[in-house]
GROMACS .gro file of C-alpha atoms in nm:
model
  266
    1MET     CA    1   1.483   1.489  -3.029
    2GLY     CA    2   1.423   1.456  -2.655
    3PRO     CA    3   1.107   1.346  -2.483
    4GLU     CA    4   0.809   1.580  -2.472
    5ILE     CA    5   0.784   1.796  -2.164
    6ALA     CA    6   0.434   1.782  -2.020
    7PRO     CA    7   0.293   2.002  -1.743
    8GLU     CA    8   0.317   1.854  -1.397
    9GLY     CA    9   0.052   1.587  -1.338
   10ILE     CA   10   0.005   1.502  -1.707
   11ASP     CA   11   0.128   1.174  -1.857
   12ALA     CA   12   0.246   1.245  -2.212
   13SER     CA   13   0.299   0.873  -2.273
   14THR     CA   14  -0.068   0.773  -2.239
   15VAL     CA   15  -0.330   0.839  -2.506
   16SER     CA   16  -0.603   1.083  -2.405
   17PRO     CA   17  -0.935   1.082  -2.597
   18ALA     CA   18  -0.969   1.455  -2.524
   19ARG     CA   19  -0.627   1.529  -2.673
   20MET     CA   20  -0.696   1.301  -2.972
   21TYR     CA   21  -1.014   1.500  -3.037
   22ASP     CA   22  -0.820   1.824  -3.004
   23TYR     CA   23  -0.570   1.698  -3.263
   24LEU     CA   24  -0.849   1.602  -3.504
   25LEU     CA   25  -0.991   1.953  -3.470
   26GLY     CA   26  -0.654   2.106  -3.553
   27GLY     CA   27  -0.571   2.203  -3.195
   28THR     CA   28  -0.228   2.221  -3.035
   29HIS     CA   29  -0.297   2.079  -2.688
   30ASN     CA   30  -0.190   1.722  -2.768
   31PHE     CA   31   0.118   1.501  -2.763
   32LYS     CA   32   0.287   1.266  -3.008
   33VAL     CA   33   0.116   0.964  -2.853
   34ASP     CA   34  -0.225   1.124  -2.919
   35GLN     CA   35  -0.128   1.220  -3.273
   36ALA     CA   36   0.000   0.870  -3.346
   37ALA     CA   37  -0.318   0.709  -3.215
   38ALA     CA   38  -0.539   0.944  -3.416
   39ASP     CA   39  -0.329   0.900  -3.731
   40TYR     CA   40  -0.353   0.522  -3.695
   41VAL     CA   41  -0.733   0.540  -3.681
   42LEU     CA   42  -0.739   0.784  -3.972
   43ARG     CA   43  -0.555   0.532  -4.190
   44PHE     CA   44  -0.855   0.301  -4.164
   45ALA     CA   45  -1.128   0.559  -4.106
   46PRO     CA   46  -1.030   0.891  -4.267
   47GLU     CA   47  -1.388   1.007  -4.209
   48LEU     CA   48  -1.308   1.045  -3.839
   49ARG     CA   49  -1.163   1.393  -3.885
   50ASP     CA   50  -1.468   1.511  -4.078
   51LEU     CA   51  -1.686   1.356  -3.809
   52ALA     CA   52  -1.504   1.553  -3.538
   53LEU     CA   53  -1.529   1.878  -3.734
   54GLU     CA   54  -1.899   1.831  -3.812
   55ASN     CA   55  -1.966   1.743  -3.450
   56ARG     CA   56  -1.811   2.074  -3.349
   57LYS     CA   57  -2.015   2.265  -3.606
   58CYS     CA   58  -2.331   2.099  -3.477
   59LEU     CA   59  -2.245   2.212  -3.125
   60ARG     CA   60  -2.203   2.569  -3.241
   61ARG     CA   61  -2.534   2.565  -3.428
   62PHE     CA   62  -2.712   2.438  -3.120
   63VAL     CA   63  -2.562   2.706  -2.896
   64ASN     CA   64  -2.684   2.971  -3.141
   65PHE     CA   65  -3.026   2.805  -3.142
   66ALA     CA   66  -3.037   2.800  -2.762
   67THR     CA   67  -2.942   3.166  -2.725
   68SER     CA   68  -3.200   3.263  -2.988
   69SER     CA   69  -3.452   3.081  -2.768
   70GLY     CA   70  -3.350   3.293  -2.469
   71ILE     CA   71  -3.118   3.048  -2.293
   72ARG     CA   72  -2.849   3.234  -2.098
   73GLN     CA   73  -2.689   2.946  -1.909
   74PHE     CA   74  -2.490   2.651  -2.040
   75LEU     CA   75  -2.362   2.338  -1.867
   76ASP     CA   76  -2.117   2.167  -2.103
   77ILE     CA   77  -2.041   1.819  -1.966
   78GLY     CA   78  -1.750   1.639  -2.130
   79SER     CA   79  -1.641   1.967  -2.284
   80GLY     CA   80  -1.295   1.856  -2.392
   81LEU     CA   81  -1.007   2.094  -2.452
   82PRO     CA   82  -1.086   2.460  -2.523
   83THR     CA   83  -1.075   2.547  -2.891
   84ALA     CA   84  -1.161   2.856  -3.094
   85GLN     CA   85  -1.529   2.947  -3.090
   86ASN     CA   86  -1.613   2.748  -2.782
   87VAL     CA   87  -1.954   2.749  -2.613
   88HIS     CA   88  -1.905   3.058  -2.398
   89GLN     CA   89  -1.768   3.259  -2.689
   90ILE     CA   90  -2.062   3.175  -2.914
   91ALA     CA   91  -2.316   3.236  -2.640
   92GLN     CA   92  -2.165   3.568  -2.537
   93GLN     CA   93  -2.166   3.695  -2.894
   94ALA     CA   94  -2.546   3.680  -2.878
   95LEU     CA   95  -2.593   3.741  -2.505
   96PRO     CA   96  -2.294   3.915  -2.343
   97ASP     CA   97  -2.403   3.808  -1.994
   98ALA     CA   98  -2.439   3.439  -2.086
   99ARG     CA   99  -2.284   3.204  -1.831
  100THR     CA  100  -2.107   2.877  -1.910
  101ALA     CA  101  -1.986   2.598  -1.683
  102TYR     CA  102  -1.751   2.347  -1.846
  103VAL     CA  103  -1.705   2.002  -1.697
  104ASP     CA  104  -1.449   1.739  -1.791
  105SER     CA  105  -1.264   1.461  -1.609
  106ASP     CA  106  -0.941   1.502  -1.805
  107TYR     CA  107  -0.666   1.674  -1.605
  108THR     CA  108  -0.505   1.811  -1.921
  109THR     CA  109  -0.828   1.989  -1.998
  110LEU     CA  110  -0.841   2.139  -1.650
  111LEU     CA  111  -0.497   2.294  -1.679
  112HIS     CA  112  -0.552   2.447  -2.023
  113ALA     CA  113  -0.907   2.563  -1.955
  114SER     CA  114  -0.826   2.719  -1.620
  115ALA     CA  115  -0.558   2.934  -1.782
  116LEU     CA  116  -0.772   3.035  -2.080
  117LEU     CA  117  -1.087   3.113  -1.881
  118SER     CA  118  -0.934   3.285  -1.580
  119ASP     CA  119  -1.033   3.636  -1.691
  120ASP     CA  120  -1.400   3.559  -1.762
  121PRO     CA  121  -1.625   3.591  -1.454
  122ASN     CA  122  -1.916   3.431  -1.643
  123THR     CA  123  -1.726   3.109  -1.719
  124VAL     CA  124  -1.589   2.833  -1.498
  125PHE     CA  125  -1.423   2.498  -1.555
  126VAL     CA  126  -1.476   2.209  -1.316
  127LYS     CA  127  -1.294   1.875  -1.309
  128ALA     CA  128  -1.560   1.612  -1.245
  129ASP     CA  129  -1.669   1.273  -1.373
  130ALA     CA  130  -1.989   1.264  -1.579
  131THR     CA  131  -2.079   0.930  -1.421
  132ARG     CA  132  -2.112   1.109  -1.084
  133PRO     CA  133  -2.380   1.372  -1.154
  134ARG     CA  134  -2.405   1.494  -0.793
  135ASP     CA  135  -2.037   1.591  -0.803
  136ILE     CA  136  -2.127   1.821  -1.091
  137LEU     CA  137  -2.455   1.957  -0.961
  138ASP     CA  138  -2.325   2.019  -0.608
  139HIS     CA  139  -1.989   2.165  -0.707
  140PRO     CA  140  -1.959   2.509  -0.543
  141ASP     CA  141  -1.826   2.678  -0.857
  142ILE     CA  142  -2.122   2.556  -1.060
  143GLN     CA  143  -2.368   2.640  -0.786
  144GLN     CA  144  -2.224   2.991  -0.769
  145LEU     CA  145  -2.228   3.052  -1.145
  146LEU     CA  146  -2.552   2.888  -1.259
  147ASN     CA  147  -2.901   2.965  -1.133
  148PHE     CA  148  -3.092   2.638  -1.124
  149ASP     CA  149  -3.419   2.827  -1.102
  150GLU     CA  150  -3.371   2.952  -1.458
  151PRO     CA  151  -3.345   2.744  -1.780
  152ILE     CA  152  -3.010   2.583  -1.855
  153ALA     CA  153  -2.887   2.425  -2.176
  154VAL     CA  154  -2.713   2.099  -2.086
  155LEU     CA  155  -2.467   1.985  -2.352
  156MET     CA  156  -2.345   1.627  -2.374
  157ILE     CA  157  -2.160   1.649  -2.703
  158ALA     CA  158  -1.958   1.341  -2.803
  159LEU     CA  159  -1.967   1.235  -2.438
  160LEU     CA  160  -2.206   0.948  -2.381
  161HIS     CA  161  -2.044   0.711  -2.629
  162PHE     CA  162  -1.757   0.704  -2.377
  163VAL     CA  163  -1.994   0.608  -2.093
  164PRO     CA  164  -2.035   0.229  -2.061
  165ASN     CA  165  -2.373   0.066  -2.021
  166GLY     CA  166  -2.281  -0.030  -1.667
  167ALA     CA  167  -2.267   0.339  -1.572
  168ASN     CA  168  -2.623   0.379  -1.706
  169PRO     CA  169  -2.611   0.692  -1.926
  170ARG     CA  170  -2.991   0.719  -1.911
  171THR     CA  171  -2.977   0.758  -1.533
  172ILE     CA  172  -2.699   1.017  -1.562
  173VAL     CA  173  -2.909   1.223  -1.803
  174ALA     CA  174  -3.217   1.195  -1.583
  175GLU     CA  175  -3.035   1.307  -1.269
  176ILE     CA  176  -2.882   1.609  -1.440
  177MET     CA  177  -3.206   1.715  -1.609
  178ASN     CA  178  -3.416   1.660  -1.295
  179ALA     CA  179  -3.210   1.935  -1.134
  180THR     CA  180  -3.300   2.185  -1.408
  181PRO     CA  181  -3.626   2.382  -1.438
  182LYS     CA  182  -3.890   2.394  -1.708
  183GLY     CA  183  -3.761   2.538  -2.033
  184SER     CA  184  -3.416   2.383  -1.997
  185MET     CA  185  -3.263   2.204  -2.295
  186LEU     CA  186  -3.058   1.889  -2.341
  187ALA     CA  187  -2.839   1.833  -2.648
  188ILE     CA  188  -2.665   1.504  -2.724
  189THR     CA  189  -2.439   1.390  -3.007
  190HIS     CA  190  -2.344   1.024  -3.010
  191ALA     CA  191  -2.157   0.796  -3.248
  192THR     CA  192  -2.390   0.531  -3.389
  193SER     CA  193  -2.351   0.176  -3.510
  194ASP     CA  194  -2.649   0.217  -3.746
  195ASP     CA  195  -2.555   0.164  -4.111
  196ILE     CA  196  -2.184   0.145  -4.035
  197ASP     CA  197  -1.962  -0.107  -4.208
  198PRO     CA  198  -1.928  -0.405  -3.968
  199ALA     CA  199  -1.553  -0.432  -4.024
  200LEU     CA  200  -1.506  -0.063  -3.949
  201ASN     CA  201  -1.726  -0.091  -3.641
  202GLU     CA  202  -1.516  -0.380  -3.511
  203PHE     CA  203  -1.191  -0.195  -3.586
  204ILE     CA  204  -1.303   0.110  -3.388
  205LYS     CA  205  -1.408  -0.108  -3.095
  206GLN     CA  206  -1.070  -0.280  -3.090
  207MET     CA  207  -0.886   0.051  -3.128
  208TYR     CA  208  -1.050   0.189  -2.815
  209THR     CA  209  -1.031  -0.133  -2.611
  210ASN     CA  210  -0.720  -0.025  -2.423
  211SER     CA  211  -0.821   0.339  -2.404
  212PRO     CA  212  -0.904   0.492  -2.063
  213ALA     CA  213  -1.248   0.558  -2.217
  214PRO     CA  214  -1.358   0.281  -2.460
  215LEU     CA  215  -1.591   0.395  -2.737
  216ILE     CA  216  -1.945   0.250  -2.725
  217MET     CA  217  -2.115   0.260  -3.065
  218ARG     CA  218  -2.491   0.253  -2.996
  219SER     CA  219  -2.789   0.214  -3.227
  220GLY     CA  220  -3.027   0.502  -3.284
  221GLN     CA  221  -3.286   0.329  -3.065
  222GLU     CA  222  -3.036   0.292  -2.783
  223ILE     CA  223  -2.946   0.660  -2.810
  224GLU     CA  224  -3.314   0.759  -2.805
  225ASN     CA  225  -3.355   0.555  -2.487
  226ILE     CA  226  -3.089   0.766  -2.316
  227PHE     CA  227  -3.327   1.064  -2.331
  228GLY     CA  228  -3.563   0.873  -2.102
  229ALA     CA  229  -3.888   1.061  -2.040
  230LEU     CA  230  -3.769   1.369  -2.227
  231PRO     CA  231  -3.938   1.387  -2.568
  232ILE     CA  232  -3.687   1.434  -2.849
  233ALA     CA  233  -3.758   1.762  -3.026
  234GLU     CA  234  -3.858   1.736  -3.392
  235GLY     CA  235  -3.954   1.376  -3.317
  236LYS     CA  236  -3.630   1.203  -3.411
  237LEU     CA  237  -3.252   1.196  -3.405
  238VAL     CA  238  -3.073   1.331  -3.711
  239ASP     CA  239  -2.722   1.306  -3.853
  240ILE     CA  240  -2.499   1.574  -3.705
  241GLY     CA  241  -2.423   1.712  -4.051
  242ARG     CA  242  -2.791   1.757  -4.128
  243TRP     CA  243  -2.928   1.938  -3.824
  244GLY     CA  244  -2.968   2.313  -3.838
  245VAL     CA  245  -2.842   2.357  -4.194
  246SER     CA  246  -3.016   2.419  -4.522
  247GLU     CA  247  -3.071   2.120  -4.750
  248GLY     CA  248  -2.793   2.219  -4.985
  249GLU     CA  249  -2.537   2.250  -4.702
  250THR     CA  250  -2.573   1.909  -4.539
  251ALA     CA  251  -2.251   1.716  -4.482
  252GLU     CA  252  -2.206   1.352  -4.577
  253LEU     CA  253  -1.965   1.168  -4.351
  254GLY     CA  254  -1.906   0.850  -4.547
  255ARG     CA  255  -1.888   0.527  -4.350
  256MET     CA  256  -1.901   0.686  -4.005
  257ARG     CA  257  -2.209   0.843  -3.851
  258ALA     CA  258  -2.306   1.033  -3.539
  259LEU     CA  259  -2.655   1.134  -3.439
  260PHE     CA  260  -2.784   1.453  -3.280
  261GLY     CA  261  -3.094   1.505  -3.074
  262TYR     CA  262  -3.222   1.766  -2.835
  263ALA     CA  263  -3.506   1.795  -2.589
  264ILE     CA  264  -3.680   2.084  -2.417
  265LYS     CA  265  -3.800   2.017  -2.065
  266ASP     CA  266  -4.170   2.095  -2.020
   0.00000   0.00000   0.00000
């Protein structure tokens, strides 16, 4: 079998966290190198696939919650590759005029998203780095689509654990949210080192050492600190499989955990 043919500008020989995540979700926008990397991790941490799936479900529940609260605008930073039932699709089911701006730094994501979203005037995709908030906020496509005088739901789902401490995720969050008006929401999911097996934690760290985006496993307290002055709704972070579901439907993720929290700007 010959080498994989990738679209121009995409390196099919280098692992992409976005494409690995797409593979874990059952997507098709990934290459053998991404599949091999994900399969290697799954050998030692089979819970990773369940974690990815539950993270996606949590995102969908939050979008439904936001639209039920009257939010009509979404800024999804670190959106990853488009998959079925993405943010704009969920939002528009409840509010047909809902507007969604997707942001990701991965060029693969840009190519796929631009093709899939080209026919939707209420949706845009922007290639930008989350560590440079002004590039996001000042981007003409985002400025044209979103009204920063009306509430916006800012989504940072499975994003900030790829942002190193040196880039100061708390400052990134503050700069983005300072640009939004009262009534806006912030939702974060983040992998946590709390209650994780030390050997597994070390394995994951080593696995991502040579990745373009190393994974930073933070404690619950460190994740809370990222919210800064924004009070976390419901008073605490919760496991992603436990938020927004009835008690009998909560998901247990074994040795791996990710936390969810949201805030409403007052």
